[in-house]
């Protein structure tokens, strides 16, 4: 059965909804005191917040909330284009057409005669074409945003280096590198003992960074998104800790008064309960 949301007959409704959003924003920009006051800079931190809320909805697999958050992010995108149009720079049509041209250019295996039968080849071609667009200014890694979170940045750095042909041959080599970095960190950290002085603490910090970078590298080879994996663990920890708090409270106990062994009992209960 055909999915009605994917039917070509939906295109007029989609375009009408997009046009309605532009109309609503036009009026708000002209009549609402708050909307009239906004600038590119004032919206920036709000956009970052909305993007994280979108990310949360994705991690929860909450499609109703995803619909809402997509709308919020879309509003911000057209808002930026509206402000740029007021400054005579470009409008939303210019931005969307530029994106379409970029997608066509970077997919020569679809719109041209280049052969690319697997994801790795597509990604490598993408990075090479992207570098060609911008020239060599900044080099292969020049396009990695400096403000990216460190874990995400490590992934992007490695992907771009791979696109330039600088990468390991197979996962076993990367795993050996992880073991090497773990040993080096252990040596600087004193194999479980705190650093003896500031210099050793600095070396331990550097080695820990190297270890994390190598783990991100291995995750990439294993097909694991390290940011997503860590966030899942964060959420799992929060869920189990909240179970611990609730169970202790129901037993008339206060967390500060519990021993670690007593907390472990509740923690293991949480694990068995699937928290």
CSV table of N, CA and C in Angstrom, one decimal, residues 59-204:
chain,number,residue,atom,x,y,z
A,59,UNK,N,16.4,10.8,20.1
A,59,UNK,CA,16.9,9.8,21.0
A,59,UNK,C,15.8,9.0,21.7
A,60,UNK,N,14.7,9.8,22.0
A,60,UNK,CA,13.5,9.1,22.6
A,60,UNK,C,12.6,8.4,21.6
A,61,UNK,N,12.9,8.6,20.3
A,61,UNK,CA,12.0,8.0,19.3
A,61,UNK,C,10.6,8.5,19.5
A,62,UNK,N,10.5,9.8,19.9
A,62,UNK,CA,9.2,10.4,20.1
A,62,UNK,C,8.8,11.2,18.9
A,63,UNK,N,8.1,10.5,18.0
A,63,UNK,CA,7.7,11.1,16.7
A,63,UNK,C,6.8,12.3,16.8
A,64,UNK,N,5.8,12.3,17.7
A,64,UNK,CA,4.9,13.5,17.9
A,64,UNK,C,5.8,14.7,18.3
A,65,UNK,N,6.7,14.5,19.3
A,65,UNK,CA,7.6,15.6,19.7
A,65,UNK,C,8.5,16.0,18.6
A,66,UNK,N,9.0,15.0,17.8
A,66,UNK,CA,9.9,15.3,16.7
A,66,UNK,C,9.2,16.2,15.7
A,67,UNK,N,7.9,16.0,15.4
A,67,UNK,CA,7.2,16.9,14.5
A,67,UNK,C,7.2,18.4,15.1
A,68,UNK,N,7.0,18.5,16.4
A,68,UNK,CA,7.0,19.8,17.0
A,68,UNK,C,8.4,20.5,16.9
A,69,UNK,N,9.4,19.7,17.2
A,69,UNK,CA,10.8,20.3,17.2
A,69,UNK,C,11.3,20.6,15.8
A,70,UNK,N,10.9,19.8,14.9
A,70,UNK,CA,11.2,20.1,13.5
A,70,UNK,C,10.6,21.4,13.1
A,71,UNK,N,9.4,21.7,13.5
A,71,UNK,CA,8.8,23.0,13.2
A,71,UNK,C,9.5,24.1,13.8
A,72,UNK,N,10.0,23.9,15.1
A,72,UNK,CA,10.7,25.0,15.8
A,72,UNK,C,12.0,25.3,15.1
A,73,UNK,N,12.7,24.2,14.6
A,73,UNK,CA,14.0,24.4,13.9
A,73,UNK,C,13.8,25.1,12.6
A,74,UNK,N,12.7,24.7,11.9
A,74,UNK,CA,12.4,25.2,10.6
A,74,UNK,C,12.1,26.7,10.7
A,75,UNK,N,11.4,27.1,11.8
A,75,UNK,CA,11.1,28.5,12.0
A,75,UNK,C,12.4,29.3,12.1
A,76,UNK,N,13.3,28.8,12.9
A,76,UNK,CA,14.6,29.5,13.0
A,76,UNK,C,15.3,29.6,11.7
A,77,UNK,N,15.3,28.6,10.8
A,77,UNK,CA,16.0,28.7,9.6
A,77,UNK,C,15.4,29.8,8.7
A,78,UNK,N,14.1,29.8,8.6
A,78,UNK,CA,13.5,30.8,7.7
A,78,UNK,C,13.6,32.2,8.3
A,79,UNK,N,13.7,32.3,9.7
A,79,UNK,CA,13.9,33.5,10.4
A,79,UNK,C,15.3,34.1,10.0
A,80,UNK,N,16.3,33.3,10.0
A,80,UNK,CA,17.7,33.8,9.5
A,80,UNK,C,17.6,34.3,8.1
A,81,UNK,N,16.9,33.5,7.2
A,81,UNK,CA,16.9,33.9,5.8
A,81,UNK,C,16.1,35.3,5.7
A,82,UNK,N,15.1,35.4,6.5
A,82,UNK,CA,14.3,36.7,6.5
A,82,UNK,C,15.2,37.9,6.9
A,83,UNK,N,16.0,37.7,7.9
A,83,UNK,CA,16.9,38.8,8.4
A,83,UNK,C,17.9,39.1,7.3
A,84,UNK,N,18.5,38.0,6.7
A,84,UNK,CA,19.4,38.2,5.6
A,84,UNK,C,18.8,38.9,4.4
A,85,UNK,N,17.5,38.7,4.1
A,85,UNK,CA,16.8,39.3,3.0
A,85,UNK,C,16.7,40.8,3.4
A,86,UNK,N,16.4,41.1,4.6
A,86,UNK,CA,16.3,42.5,5.0
A,86,UNK,C,17.6,43.3,4.9
A,87,UNK,N,18.7,42.6,5.0
A,87,UNK,CA,20.0,43.2,4.8
A,87,UNK,C,20.4,43.2,3.3
A,88,UNK,N,19.6,42.6,2.5
A,88,UNK,CA,19.9,42.6,1.0
A,88,UNK,C,20.9,41.6,0.6
A,89,UNK,N,21.1,40.6,1.5
A,89,UNK,CA,22.1,39.6,1.2
A,89,UNK,C,21.6,38.4,0.4
A,90,UNK,N,20.5,37.8,0.9
A,90,UNK,CA,19.9,36.6,0.2
A,90,UNK,C,18.5,36.4,0.8
A,91,UNK,N,17.7,35.6,0.2
A,91,UNK,CA,16.5,35.2,0.8
A,91,UNK,C,16.4,33.6,0.9
A,92,UNK,N,15.3,33.1,1.3
A,92,UNK,CA,15.2,31.6,1.5
A,92,UNK,C,15.3,30.9,0.2
A,93,UNK,N,14.8,31.5,-0.9
A,93,UNK,CA,14.9,30.8,-2.2
A,93,UNK,C,16.4,30.7,-2.6
A,94,UNK,N,17.2,31.7,-2.3
A,94,UNK,CA,18.6,31.6,-2.7
A,94,UNK,C,19.3,30.5,-1.9
A,95,UNK,N,19.0,30.4,-0.6
A,95,UNK,CA,19.6,29.4,0.3
A,95,UNK,C,19.2,28.0,-0.1
A,96,UNK,N,17.9,27.8,-0.5
A,96,UNK,CA,17.5,26.5,-0.9
A,96,UNK,C,18.0,26.1,-2.2
A,97,UNK,N,18.1,27.0,-3.1
A,97,UNK,CA,18.6,26.7,-4.5
A,97,UNK,C,20.1,26.4,-4.4
A,98,UNK,N,20.8,27.1,-3.5
A,98,UNK,CA,22.3,26.9,-3.3
A,98,UNK,C,22.5,25.5,-2.8
A,99,UNK,N,21.6,25.1,-1.8
A,99,UNK,CA,21.7,23.7,-1.3
A,99,UNK,C,21.4,22.7,-2.3
A,100,UNK,N,20.4,22.9,-3.2
A,100,UNK,CA,20.1,21.9,-4.2
A,100,UNK,C,21.3,21.8,-5.2
A,101,UNK,N,21.9,22.9,-5.5
A,101,UNK,CA,23.1,22.9,-6.5
A,101,UNK,C,24.2,22.1,-5.8
A,102,UNK,N,24.4,22.3,-4.5
A,102,UNK,CA,25.5,21.6,-3.8
A,102,UNK,C,25.3,20.1,-3.8
A,103,UNK,N,24.0,19.7,-3.5
A,103,UNK,CA,23.7,18.3,-3.4
A,103,UNK,C,23.9,17.6,-4.8
A,104,UNK,N,23.5,18.3,-5.8
A,104,UNK,CA,23.6,17.8,-7.2
A,104,UNK,C,25.1,17.6,-7.5
A,105,UNK,N,25.9,18.6,-7.2
A,105,UNK,CA,27.4,18.6,-7.4
A,105,UNK,C,28.1,17.5,-6.7
A,106,UNK,N,27.6,17.3,-5.4
A,106,UNK,CA,28.3,16.3,-4.6
A,106,UNK,C,27.8,14.9,-4.7
A,107,UNK,N,26.8,14.7,-5.6
A,107,UNK,CA,26.3,13.4,-5.9
A,107,UNK,C,26.5,13.1,-7.4
A,108,UNK,N,27.7,13.1,-7.9
A,108,UNK,CA,28.0,12.8,-9.3
A,108,UNK,C,27.6,11.4,-9.7
A,109,UNK,N,27.5,10.5,-8.6
A,109,UNK,CA,27.1,9.1,-8.9
A,109,UNK,C,25.6,9.0,-9.2
A,110,UNK,N,24.9,10.1,-8.9
A,110,UNK,CA,23.4,10.1,-9.2
A,110,UNK,C,23.1,11.0,-10.3
A,111,UNK,N,23.8,12.2,-10.4
A,111,UNK,CA,23.5,13.2,-11.4
A,111,UNK,C,24.6,13.2,-12.5
A,112,UNK,N,25.6,12.4,-12.3
A,112,UNK,CA,26.6,12.3,-13.4
A,112,UNK,C,27.0,10.9,-13.7
A,113,UNK,N,28.2,10.7,-14.1
A,113,UNK,CA,28.6,9.4,-14.6
A,113,UNK,C,29.7,8.7,-13.7
A,114,UNK,N,29.8,9.2,-12.4
A,114,UNK,CA,30.8,8.6,-11.5
A,114,UNK,C,30.2,7.4,-10.9
A,115,UNK,N,31.0,6.4,-10.7
A,115,UNK,CA,30.6,5.1,-10.1
A,115,UNK,C,30.9,5.1,-8.6
A,116,UNK,N,29.8,4.9,-7.8
A,116,UNK,CA,30.0,4.8,-6.3
A,116,UNK,C,28.9,3.8,-5.8
A,117,UNK,N,29.4,2.6,-5.5
A,117,UNK,CA,28.4,1.5,-5.2
A,117,UNK,C,28.3,1.2,-3.7
A,118,UNK,N,29.1,2.0,-2.9
A,118,UNK,CA,29.0,1.7,-1.4
A,118,UNK,C,29.1,3.1,-0.7
A,119,UNK,N,28.7,3.0,0.6
A,119,UNK,CA,28.7,4.3,1.4
A,119,UNK,C,30.1,4.9,1.6
A,120,UNK,N,31.1,4.0,1.8
A,120,UNK,CA,32.4,4.6,2.0
A,120,UNK,C,32.9,5.4,0.8
A,121,UNK,N,32.6,4.9,-0.4
A,121,UNK,CA,33.0,5.6,-1.6
A,121,UNK,C,32.3,6.9,-1.7
A,122,UNK,N,31.0,6.9,-1.4
A,122,UNK,CA,30.2,8.1,-1.5
A,122,UNK,C,30.8,9.2,-0.5
A,123,UNK,N,31.1,8.8,0.7
A,123,UNK,CA,31.6,9.7,1.7
A,123,UNK,C,33.0,10.2,1.3
A,124,UNK,N,33.8,9.4,0.7
A,124,UNK,CA,35.1,9.8,0.3
A,124,UNK,C,35.0,10.8,-0.9
A,125,UNK,N,34.1,10.5,-1.8
A,125,UNK,CA,33.9,11.5,-2.9
A,125,UNK,C,33.4,12.8,-2.4
A,126,UNK,N,32.5,12.7,-1.4
A,126,UNK,CA,31.9,13.9,-0.9
A,126,UNK,C,32.9,14.8,-0.3
A,127,UNK,N,33.8,14.3,0.5
A,127,UNK,CA,34.9,15.1,1.2
A,127,UNK,C,35.8,15.7,0.1
A,128,UNK,N,36.2,14.9,-0.9
A,128,UNK,CA,37.1,15.4,-1.9
A,128,UNK,C,36.4,16.5,-2.7
A,129,UNK,N,35.2,16.4,-3.0
A,129,UNK,CA,34.5,17.5,-3.8
A,129,UNK,C,34.3,18.7,-2.9
A,130,UNK,N,34.0,18.5,-1.6
A,130,UNK,CA,33.9,19.6,-0.7
A,130,UNK,C,35.2,20.4,-0.6
A,131,UNK,N,36.3,19.7,-0.5
A,131,UNK,CA,37.6,20.3,-0.5
A,131,UNK,C,37.9,21.1,-1.8
A,132,UNK,N,37.5,20.5,-2.9
A,132,UNK,CA,37.7,21.1,-4.2
A,132,UNK,C,36.9,22.4,-4.3
A,133,UNK,N,35.7,22.4,-3.7
A,133,UNK,CA,34.9,23.6,-3.8
A,133,UNK,C,35.5,24.8,-3.0
A,134,UNK,N,36.1,24.5,-1.9
A,134,UNK,CA,36.7,25.5,-1.0
A,134,UNK,C,38.2,25.8,-1.3
A,135,UNK,N,38.8,25.0,-2.2
A,135,UNK,CA,40.2,25.2,-2.4
A,135,UNK,C,41.0,24.6,-1.3
A,136,UNK,N,42.2,24.8,-1.2
A,136,UNK,CA,43.1,24.3,-0.1
A,136,UNK,C,43.2,25.2,1.1
A,137,UNK,N,42.4,26.3,1.1
A,137,UNK,CA,42.5,27.2,2.2
A,137,UNK,C,42.0,26.5,3.5
A,138,UNK,N,42.9,26.4,4.5
A,138,UNK,CA,42.6,25.7,5.7
A,138,UNK,C,42.9,24.2,5.6
A,139,UNK,N,43.2,23.7,4.4
A,139,UNK,CA,43.5,22.3,4.3
A,139,UNK,C,42.3,21.4,4.5
A,140,UNK,N,42.6,20.1,4.5
A,140,UNK,CA,41.5,19.1,4.6
A,140,UNK,C,40.7,19.3,5.8
A,141,UNK,N,41.3,19.7,6.9
A,141,UNK,CA,40.5,19.8,8.2
A,141,UNK,C,40.0,21.2,8.4
A,142,UNK,N,40.2,22.1,7.5
A,142,UNK,CA,39.8,23.5,7.7
A,142,UNK,C,38.3,23.6,7.8
A,143,UNK,N,37.5,22.7,7.3
A,143,UNK,CA,36.0,22.8,7.3
A,143,UNK,C,35.4,22.3,8.6
A,144,UNK,N,36.2,21.8,9.5
A,144,UNK,CA,35.6,21.3,10.8
A,144,UNK,C,35.4,22.5,11.7
A,145,UNK,N,34.1,22.7,12.1
A,145,UNK,CA,33.8,23.8,12.9
A,145,UNK,C,34.5,23.8,14.3
A,146,UNK,N,35.1,24.9,14.7
A,146,UNK,CA,35.9,24.9,15.9
A,146,UNK,C,35.0,24.8,17.1
A,147,UNK,N,33.7,25.1,17.0
A,147,UNK,CA,32.8,25.1,18.2
A,147,UNK,C,32.1,23.8,18.3
A,148,UNK,N,32.4,22.8,17.5
A,148,UNK,CA,31.8,21.5,17.7
A,148,UNK,C,32.1,20.9,19.0
A,149,UNK,N,31.2,20.1,19.7
A,149,UNK,CA,31.6,19.4,20.9
A,149,UNK,C,32.8,18.5,20.6
A,150,UNK,N,33.7,18.3,21.5
A,150,UNK,CA,35.0,17.6,21.2
A,150,UNK,C,34.8,16.2,20.7
A,151,UNK,N,33.8,15.5,21.2
A,151,UNK,CA,33.6,14.1,20.7
A,151,UNK,C,33.1,14.1,19.3
A,152,UNK,N,32.2,15.0,18.9
A,152,UNK,CA,31.7,15.1,17.6
A,152,UNK,C,32.8,15.5,16.7
A,153,UNK,N,33.6,16.5,17.2
A,153,UNK,CA,34.7,17.0,16.4
A,153,UNK,C,35.8,16.0,16.0
A,154,UNK,N,36.1,15.1,17.0
A,154,UNK,CA,37.0,14.0,16.8
A,154,UNK,C,36.5,13.1,15.6
A,155,UNK,N,35.2,12.8,15.6
A,155,UNK,CA,34.6,12.0,14.6
A,155,UNK,C,34.8,12.7,13.2
A,156,UNK,N,34.5,13.9,13.2
A,156,UNK,CA,34.5,14.7,11.9
A,156,UNK,C,36.0,14.8,11.4
A,157,UNK,N,36.9,15.0,12.3
A,157,UNK,CA,38.3,15.1,11.9
A,157,UNK,C,38.8,13.8,11.2
A,158,UNK,N,38.4,12.7,11.9
A,158,UNK,CA,38.8,11.4,11.4
A,158,UNK,C,38.1,11.1,10.0
A,159,UNK,N,36.8,11.4,9.9
A,159,UNK,CA,36.1,11.2,8.6
A,159,UNK,C,36.8,12.0,7.5
A,160,UNK,N,37.2,13.2,7.8
A,160,UNK,CA,37.8,14.1,6.7
A,160,UNK,C,39.2,13.5,6.4
A,161,UNK,N,39.9,13.1,7.4
A,161,UNK,CA,41.2,12.5,7.1
A,161,UNK,C,41.1,11.3,6.2
A,162,UNK,N,40.1,10.5,6.5
A,162,UNK,CA,39.8,9.3,5.7
A,162,UNK,C,39.5,9.6,4.3
A,163,UNK,N,38.7,10.7,4.1
A,163,UNK,CA,38.4,11.2,2.8
A,163,UNK,C,39.6,11.6,2.0
A,164,UNK,N,40.7,11.9,2.6
A,164,UNK,CA,41.9,12.3,2.0
A,164,UNK,C,42.9,11.1,1.8
A,165,UNK,N,42.4,9.9,2.3
A,165,UNK,CA,43.2,8.7,2.2
A,165,UNK,C,44.1,8.4,3.4
A,166,UNK,N,44.0,9.2,4.4
A,166,UNK,CA,44.8,9.0,5.6
A,166,UNK,C,44.0,8.3,6.7
A,167,UNK,N,44.2,6.9,6.7
A,167,UNK,CA,43.3,6.1,7.6
A,167,UNK,C,44.0,4.8,7.8
A,168,UNK,N,43.5,4.0,8.8
A,168,UNK,CA,44.0,2.7,9.1
A,168,UNK,C,43.4,1.7,8.0
A,169,UNK,N,44.1,0.6,7.8
A,169,UNK,CA,43.6,-0.4,6.8
A,169,UNK,C,42.5,-1.3,7.4
A,170,UNK,N,42.6,-1.6,8.6
A,170,UNK,CA,41.5,-2.5,9.2
A,170,UNK,C,41.4,-2.3,10.7
A,171,UNK,N,40.2,-2.7,11.3
A,171,UNK,CA,39.9,-2.4,12.7
A,171,UNK,C,41.0,-3.0,13.7
A,172,UNK,N,41.6,-4.1,13.3
A,172,UNK,CA,42.6,-4.7,14.2
A,172,UNK,C,43.7,-3.8,14.6
A,173,UNK,N,44.1,-3.0,13.6
A,173,UNK,CA,45.2,-2.0,13.8
A,173,UNK,C,44.7,-0.9,14.8
A,174,UNK,N,43.5,-0.5,14.6
A,174,UNK,CA,42.9,0.6,15.5
A,174,UNK,C,42.8,0.0,16.9
A,175,UNK,N,42.4,-1.2,17.0
A,175,UNK,CA,42.2,-1.8,18.4
A,175,UNK,C,43.6,-1.9,19.1
A,176,UNK,N,44.6,-2.2,18.4
A,176,UNK,CA,46.0,-2.2,18.9
A,176,UNK,C,46.4,-0.8,19.4
A,177,UNK,N,46.0,0.2,18.6
A,177,UNK,CA,46.3,1.6,19.0
A,177,UNK,C,45.5,1.9,20.3
A,178,UNK,N,44.3,1.5,20.4
A,178,UNK,CA,43.6,1.7,21.7
A,178,UNK,C,44.3,1.1,22.9
A,179,UNK,N,44.8,-0.1,22.7
A,179,UNK,CA,45.5,-0.7,23.8
A,179,UNK,C,46.8,0.0,24.1
A,180,UNK,N,47.5,0.5,23.1
A,180,UNK,CA,48.7,1.3,23.2
A,180,UNK,C,48.5,2.5,24.0
A,181,UNK,N,47.4,3.3,23.6
A,181,UNK,CA,47.1,4.5,24.3
A,181,UNK,C,46.6,4.3,25.7
A,182,UNK,N,45.9,3.2,26.0
A,182,UNK,CA,45.5,2.8,27.3
A,182,UNK,C,46.7,2.6,28.2
A,183,UNK,N,47.7,1.9,27.7
A,183,UNK,CA,48.9,1.6,28.5
A,183,UNK,C,49.7,2.9,28.7
A,184,UNK,N,49.7,3.8,27.8
A,184,UNK,CA,50.4,5.1,28.0
A,184,UNK,C,49.7,5.9,29.0
A,185,UNK,N,48.4,5.9,28.9
A,185,UNK,CA,47.7,6.7,30.0
A,185,UNK,C,47.9,6.1,31.3
A,186,UNK,N,47.9,4.8,31.4
A,186,UNK,CA,48.1,4.1,32.7
A,186,UNK,C,49.4,4.4,33.3
A,187,UNK,N,50.4,4.5,32.4
A,187,UNK,CA,51.8,4.8,32.9
A,187,UNK,C,51.9,6.2,33.4
A,188,UNK,N,51.3,7.1,32.8
A,188,UNK,CA,51.3,8.5,33.3
A,188,UNK,C,50.5,8.7,34.5
A,189,UNK,N,49.4,8.0,34.6
A,189,UNK,CA,48.5,8.1,35.7
A,189,UNK,C,49.0,7.4,36.9
A,190,UNK,N,50.0,6.6,36.7
A,190,UNK,CA,50.6,5.8,37.9
A,190,UNK,C,49.8,4.5,38.1
A,191,UNK,N,49.2,4.0,37.0
A,191,UNK,CA,48.4,2.7,37.2
A,191,UNK,C,47.5,2.7,38.3
A,192,UNK,N,46.6,3.8,38.4
A,192,UNK,CA,45.6,3.8,39.4
A,192,UNK,C,45.9,4.8,40.5
A,193,UNK,N,47.1,5.3,40.5
A,193,UNK,CA,47.5,6.3,41.6
A,193,UNK,C,47.4,7.7,41.0
A,194,UNK,N,47.0,8.7,41.8
A,194,UNK,CA,46.9,10.1,41.3
A,194,UNK,C,48.3,10.6,40.9
A,195,UNK,N,48.3,11.5,39.9
A,195,UNK,CA,49.6,12.1,39.5
A,195,UNK,C,50.3,12.7,40.6
A,196,UNK,N,51.7,12.6,40.6
A,196,UNK,CA,52.5,13.0,41.7
A,196,UNK,C,52.7,14.6,41.7
A,197,UNK,N,52.6,15.2,40.4
A,197,UNK,CA,52.8,16.6,40.4
A,197,UNK,C,52.0,17.2,39.2
A,198,UNK,N,52.1,18.5,39.0
A,198,UNK,CA,51.4,19.1,37.9
A,198,UNK,C,51.8,18.7,36.5
A,199,UNK,N,53.1,18.4,36.4
A,199,UNK,CA,53.6,18.0,35.1
A,199,UNK,C,53.1,16.6,34.7
A,200,UNK,N,53.0,15.7,35.7
A,200,UNK,CA,52.5,14.4,35.4
A,200,UNK,C,51.0,14.5,35.1
A,201,UNK,N,50.3,15.4,35.9
A,201,UNK,CA,48.9,15.5,35.6
A,201,UNK,C,48.6,16.0,34.2
A,202,UNK,N,49.5,16.9,33.7
A,202,UNK,CA,49.3,17.4,32.4
A,202,UNK,C,49.6,16.3,31.3
A,203,UNK,N,50.6,15.5,31.6
A,203,UNK,CA,50.9,14.4,30.7
A,203,UNK,C,49.7,13.4,30.7
A,204,UNK,N,49.2,13.1,31.9
A,204,UNK,CA,48.0,12.2,32.0
A,204,UNK,C,46.8,12.7,31.2
